[in-house]
Amino acid sequence: MAIDVLVSDVLHLSRFALTALLAQEDEFRVVGSMSNYLDAVEFAELHRPDVVIISFQREESDAVAFAEKVASVPGCRSMLLATSFTRPVVRRAFAGEIAGLVQRDVPPRQFFDAIRRVHLGERVFDAELTVAALGNGDCPLTPRELSVLTYVYQGDTVGEIAARLRLSDGTVRNYLSSVVAKLSARNRIDALRIARESHWI
């Protein structure tokens, strides 16, 4: 069955472009296209689309609040789309029920994959974006090492991580070896445990 998607964007051309892009894929069905966030919430409450994509500019602080309202609607999941995300937005989204943050510069394939994963119940947050926003306290790992480890925690293979970060498989393995060594861990699983207990990922 197709995934029902609602698109909300105050910019008309951007909204039409998103709608047209999604319409090219048979697995997505655009059930609504709204320029007003309040209308999008009301539509979500009435029609219960599977995924609501809220596209916004950095200065539109209301977008996050509306995404949270959509996330509270039974059967609906919300994700934010923007050129960039401020630290407060990432922190708020990560701590709440918003299912994902996607940057506008991702390839269509990755955008579609994010929608699929959100629909399946996953939370989709760019690892490097999250690490940069949430900070890493006294963590000895670099942001890139934390990114790799976060993707491992999400269940990605070395090959998938390499593709996401545009690295070679060998480079990803080197990062993982460095993580294990820096954390004095027995292996990757132990490194994940240490990082999770320390709230680094």
mmCIF file of C-alpha atoms in Angstrom, residues 46-119:
data_model
loop_
_atom_site.group_PDB
_atom_site.id
_atom_site.type_symbol
_atom_site.label_atom_id
_atom_site.label_comp_id
_atom_site.label_asym_id
_atom_site.label_seq_id
_atom_site.Cartn_x
_atom_site.Cartn_y
_atom_site.Cartn_z
ATOM 1 C CA LEU A 46 -9.074 14.781 10.290
ATOM 2 C CA HIS A 47 -7.444 12.519 7.678
ATOM 3 C CA ARG A 48 -4.562 10.871 9.587
ATOM 4 C CA PRO A 49 -1.878 10.747 6.847
ATOM 5 C CA ASP A 50 1.013 8.377 7.538
ATOM 6 C CA VAL A 51 3.764 11.007 7.314
ATOM 7 C CA VAL A 52 3.583 14.802 7.479
ATOM 8 C CA ILE A 53 6.540 16.665 6.002
ATOM 9 C CA ILE A 54 6.895 20.181 7.375
ATOM 10 C CA SER A 55 9.336 22.230 5.344
ATOM 11 C CA PHE A 56 10.466 25.487 6.895
ATOM 12 C CA GLN A 57 13.045 28.259 7.006
ATOM 13 C CA ARG A 58 15.335 28.828 9.985
ATOM 14 C CA GLU A 59 13.379 31.835 11.201
ATOM 15 C CA GLU A 60 10.046 29.967 11.291
ATOM 16 C CA SER A 61 10.125 28.815 14.902
ATOM 17 C CA ASP A 62 6.451 27.814 14.814
ATOM 18 C CA ALA A 63 7.229 24.876 12.527
ATOM 19 C CA VAL A 64 8.674 22.803 15.357
ATOM 20 C CA ALA A 65 5.633 23.344 17.558
ATOM 21 C CA PHE A 66 3.296 22.302 14.752
ATOM 22 C CA ALA A 67 5.435 19.240 14.011
ATOM 23 C CA GLU A 68 5.055 18.267 17.665
ATOM 24 C CA LYS A 69 1.280 18.687 17.428
ATOM 25 C CA VAL A 70 1.177 16.459 14.355
ATOM 26 C CA ALA A 71 3.296 13.864 16.148
ATOM 27 C CA SER A 72 0.665 13.692 18.878
ATOM 28 C CA VAL A 73 -2.037 12.699 16.375
ATOM 29 C CA PRO A 74 -2.587 8.908 16.474
ATOM 30 C CA GLY A 75 -1.252 7.226 13.360
ATOM 31 C CA CYS A 76 0.667 10.295 12.154
ATOM 32 C CA ARG A 77 4.408 10.844 12.161
ATOM 33 C CA SER A 78 6.067 14.176 11.440
ATOM 34 C CA MET A 79 9.427 15.098 9.982
ATOM 35 C CA LEU A 80 11.073 18.474 9.457
ATOM 36 C CA LEU A 81 12.775 19.526 6.241
ATOM 37 C CA ALA A 82 15.083 22.556 6.136
ATOM 38 C CA THR A 83 18.276 23.882 4.617
ATOM 39 C CA SER A 84 19.873 23.857 8.060
ATOM 40 C CA PHE A 85 18.815 23.340 11.655
ATOM 41 C CA THR A 86 19.736 25.406 14.689
ATOM 42 C CA ARG A 87 20.937 23.756 17.887
ATOM 43 C CA PRO A 88 17.658 24.498 19.770
ATOM 44 C CA VAL A 89 15.581 22.945 16.971
ATOM 45 C CA VAL A 90 17.648 19.759 16.951
ATOM 46 C CA ARG A 91 17.591 19.477 20.720
ATOM 47 C CA ARG A 92 13.823 19.994 20.861
ATOM 48 C CA ALA A 93 13.110 17.563 18.034
ATOM 49 C CA PHE A 94 15.448 14.932 19.426
ATOM 50 C CA ALA A 95 13.914 15.162 22.904
ATOM 51 C CA GLY A 96 10.332 15.122 21.647
ATOM 52 C CA GLU A 97 8.244 12.946 19.349
ATOM 53 C CA ILE A 98 9.277 14.420 16.001
ATOM 54 C CA ALA A 99 10.318 11.458 13.874
ATOM 55 C CA GLY A 100 13.042 13.028 11.791
ATOM 56 C CA LEU A 101 15.121 15.954 10.573
ATOM 57 C CA VAL A 102 16.143 15.970 6.924
ATOM 58 C CA GLN A 103 18.285 18.580 5.228
ATOM 59 C CA ARG A 104 17.239 19.924 1.836
ATOM 60 C CA ASP A 105 20.535 19.070 0.171
ATOM 61 C CA VAL A 106 20.100 15.293 0.484
ATOM 62 C CA PRO A 107 19.624 13.325 -2.767
ATOM 63 C CA PRO A 108 16.014 12.322 -3.582
ATOM 64 C CA ARG A 109 16.845 8.666 -2.907
ATOM 65 C CA GLN A 110 17.907 9.505 0.641
ATOM 66 C CA PHE A 111 14.839 11.705 1.132
ATOM 67 C CA PHE A 112 12.546 8.879 0.031
ATOM 68 C CA ASP A 113 14.374 6.461 2.295
ATOM 69 C CA ALA A 114 13.874 8.804 5.252
ATOM 70 C CA ILE A 115 10.121 8.876 4.615
ATOM 71 C CA ARG A 116 10.000 5.081 4.422
ATOM 72 C CA ARG A 117 11.934 4.705 7.657
ATOM 73 C CA VAL A 118 9.778 7.249 9.469
ATOM 74 C CA HIS A 119 6.666 5.425 8.261
#
